[in-house]
Amino acid sequence: MEYKFEKYGNGYRQLDATGHTIAEITFEPLDENTVAANHTFVDPSLRGQGVAEKLLDHLADAMRKENKKIVAQCSYVVEQFNRKPDKYADVMTEQR
């Protein structure tokens, strides 16, 4: 499956053919330069396929383009920032 995450509000998601959200990552703006990644969801049918990491990569790329940093609040993002600090070093920041 090819993933084309669409932006909606403060998040990115993948819909299935019936319009239901099957994967999403959400964030909350903390200030003009920082967002908090606060929720990641992947439908059980997609688990084990790296979809959550693709969502985080999409968010990280979007924040790079906007010169913003990400505070990890969601447990998945915390884990990924700890496991792959080199991959996300340019967008990671600590909670203020």
PDB file of C-alpha atoms in Angstrom:
ATOM      1  CA  MET A   1       0.000   0.000   0.000  1.00  0.00           C
ATOM      2  CA  GLU A   2       1.226   3.451  -0.832  1.00  0.00           C
ATOM      3  CA  TYR A   3       0.700   5.994   1.899  1.00  0.00           C
ATOM      4  CA  LYS A   4      -0.464   9.491   1.076  1.00  0.00           C
ATOM      5  CA  PHE A   5      -0.933  11.230   4.370  1.00  0.00           C
ATOM      6  CA  GLU A   6      -3.323  14.147   4.237  1.00  0.00           C
ATOM      7  CA  LYS A   7      -3.138  17.124   6.552  1.00  0.00           C
ATOM      8  CA  TYR A   8      -6.164  17.889   8.652  1.00  0.00           C
ATOM      9  CA  GLY A   9      -6.214  20.386  11.505  1.00  0.00           C
ATOM     10  CA  ASN A  10      -3.168  19.635  13.622  1.00  0.00           C
ATOM     11  CA  GLY A  11      -2.398  16.236  12.188  1.00  0.00           C
ATOM     12  CA  TYR A  12      -1.759  13.943   9.270  1.00  0.00           C
ATOM     13  CA  ARG A  13      -3.774  10.856   8.464  1.00  0.00           C
ATOM     14  CA  GLN A  14      -4.311   8.007   6.045  1.00  0.00           C
ATOM     15  CA  LEU A  15      -7.880   7.107   5.139  1.00  0.00           C
ATOM     16  CA  ASP A  16      -9.080   3.773   3.831  1.00  0.00           C
ATOM     17  CA  ALA A  17     -11.302   3.398   0.771  1.00  0.00           C
ATOM     18  CA  THR A  18     -14.415   4.042   2.882  1.00  0.00           C
ATOM     19  CA  GLY A  19     -13.065   7.262   4.388  1.00  0.00           C
ATOM     20  CA  HIS A  20     -12.191   5.911   7.822  1.00  0.00           C
ATOM     21  CA  THR A  21      -8.926   6.944   9.479  1.00  0.00           C
ATOM     22  CA  ILE A  22      -6.550   3.988   9.550  1.00  0.00           C
ATOM     23  CA  ALA A  23      -3.408   5.843  10.633  1.00  0.00           C
ATOM     24  CA  GLU A  24      -2.762   9.272  12.115  1.00  0.00           C
ATOM     25  CA  ILE A  25      -0.349  11.440  14.020  1.00  0.00           C
ATOM     26  CA  THR A  26      -1.468  14.606  15.766  1.00  0.00           C
ATOM     27  CA  PHE A  27       0.374  17.550  17.221  1.00  0.00           C
ATOM     28  CA  GLU A  28      -0.339  20.625  19.284  1.00  0.00           C
ATOM     29  CA  PRO A  29       1.373  23.955  18.655  1.00  0.00           C
ATOM     30  CA  LEU A  30       3.236  25.027  21.799  1.00  0.00           C
ATOM     31  CA  ASP A  31       4.595  28.282  20.435  1.00  0.00           C
ATOM     32  CA  GLU A  32       5.505  29.729  17.047  1.00  0.00           C
ATOM     33  CA  ASN A  33       8.563  27.450  16.716  1.00  0.00           C
ATOM     34  CA  THR A  34       7.517  24.261  18.516  1.00  0.00           C
ATOM     35  CA  VAL A  35       4.856  21.569  18.330  1.00  0.00           C
ATOM     36  CA  ALA A  36       4.127  18.636  20.640  1.00  0.00           C
ATOM     37  CA  ALA A  37       3.567  15.285  18.930  1.00  0.00           C
ATOM     38  CA  ASN A  38       0.816  14.043  21.222  1.00  0.00           C
ATOM     39  CA  HIS A  39      -0.881  11.060  19.553  1.00  0.00           C
ATOM     40  CA  THR A  40      -0.083   8.317  17.071  1.00  0.00           C
ATOM     41  CA  PHE A  41      -2.609   5.713  15.913  1.00  0.00           C
ATOM     42  CA  VAL A  42      -2.253   2.828  13.465  1.00  0.00           C
ATOM     43  CA  ASP A  43      -5.103   0.433  12.765  1.00  0.00           C
ATOM     44  CA  PRO A  44      -4.281  -3.133  13.864  1.00  0.00           C
ATOM     45  CA  SER A  45      -4.515  -4.289  10.233  1.00  0.00           C
ATOM     46  CA  LEU A  46      -1.477  -2.116   9.398  1.00  0.00           C
ATOM     47  CA  ARG A  47       0.702  -2.830  12.413  1.00  0.00           C
ATOM     48  CA  GLY A  48       4.162  -4.234  11.824  1.00  0.00           C
ATOM     49  CA  GLN A  49       4.491  -2.453   8.464  1.00  0.00           C
ATOM     50  CA  GLY A  50       6.336   0.642   9.675  1.00  0.00           C
ATOM     51  CA  VAL A  51       3.332   2.918   9.193  1.00  0.00           C
ATOM     52  CA  ALA A  52       3.789   4.754  12.497  1.00  0.00           C
ATOM     53  CA  GLU A  53       7.381   5.564  11.596  1.00  0.00           C
ATOM     54  CA  LYS A  54       6.257   6.783   8.161  1.00  0.00           C
ATOM     55  CA  LEU A  55       3.774   9.091   9.911  1.00  0.00           C
ATOM     56  CA  LEU A  56       6.465  10.432  12.223  1.00  0.00           C
ATOM     57  CA  ASP A  57       8.819  10.906   9.268  1.00  0.00           C
ATOM     58  CA  HIS A  58       6.070  12.836   7.467  1.00  0.00           C
ATOM     59  CA  LEU A  59       5.530  15.085  10.490  1.00  0.00           C
ATOM     60  CA  ALA A  60       9.292  15.585  10.918  1.00  0.00           C
ATOM     61  CA  ASP A  61       9.673  16.550   7.242  1.00  0.00           C
ATOM     62  CA  ALA A  62       6.777  19.002   7.505  1.00  0.00           C
ATOM     63  CA  MET A  63       8.290  20.601  10.611  1.00  0.00           C
ATOM     64  CA  ARG A  64      11.713  20.816   8.930  1.00  0.00           C
ATOM     65  CA  LYS A  65      10.119  22.783   6.090  1.00  0.00           C
ATOM     66  CA  GLU A  66       8.543  25.143   8.635  1.00  0.00           C
ATOM     67  CA  ASN A  67      11.753  25.388  10.728  1.00  0.00           C
ATOM     68  CA  LYS A  68       9.919  24.031  13.759  1.00  0.00           C
ATOM     69  CA  LYS A  69      10.938  21.620  16.515  1.00  0.00           C
ATOM     70  CA  ILE A  70       8.994  18.666  17.928  1.00  0.00           C
ATOM     71  CA  VAL A  71       8.493  17.838  21.601  1.00  0.00           C
ATOM     72  CA  ALA A  72       7.736  14.126  22.044  1.00  0.00           C
ATOM     73  CA  GLN A  73       4.666  13.633  24.225  1.00  0.00           C
ATOM     74  CA  CYS A  74       3.158  10.512  22.693  1.00  0.00           C
ATOM     75  CA  SER A  75       4.857   7.303  23.899  1.00  0.00           C
ATOM     76  CA  TYR A  76       5.625   6.154  20.342  1.00  0.00           C
ATOM     77  CA  VAL A  77       7.384   9.410  19.432  1.00  0.00           C
ATOM     78  CA  VAL A  78       9.322   9.350  22.733  1.00  0.00           C
ATOM     79  CA  GLU A  79      10.480   5.811  21.897  1.00  0.00           C
ATOM     80  CA  GLN A  80      11.489   6.697  18.329  1.00  0.00           C
ATOM     81  CA  PHE A  81      13.379   9.833  19.409  1.00  0.00           C
ATOM     82  CA  ASN A  82      15.276   7.676  21.936  1.00  0.00           C
ATOM     83  CA  ARG A  83      15.913   4.805  19.498  1.00  0.00           C
ATOM     84  CA  LYS A  84      16.871   6.912  16.482  1.00  0.00           C
ATOM     85  CA  PRO A  85      18.297  10.199  17.773  1.00  0.00           C
ATOM     86  CA  ASP A  86      20.445  10.755  14.671  1.00  0.00           C
ATOM     87  CA  LYS A  87      17.423  10.498  12.365  1.00  0.00           C
ATOM     88  CA  TYR A  88      15.438  13.121  14.278  1.00  0.00           C
ATOM     89  CA  ALA A  89      18.166  15.214  15.947  1.00  0.00           C
ATOM     90  CA  ASP A  90      17.438  18.294  13.840  1.00  0.00           C
ATOM     91  CA  VAL A  91      13.762  18.427  14.865  1.00  0.00           C
ATOM     92  CA  MET A  92      13.818  17.077  18.421  1.00  0.00           C
ATOM     93  CA  THR A  93      13.589  19.384  21.398  1.00  0.00           C
ATOM     94  CA  GLU A  94      12.789  19.056  25.092  1.00  0.00           C
ATOM     95  CA  GLN A  95       9.581  20.206  26.733  1.00  0.00           C
ATOM     96  CA  ARG A  96       9.882  23.727  28.088  1.00  0.00           C
TER      97      ARG A  96
END
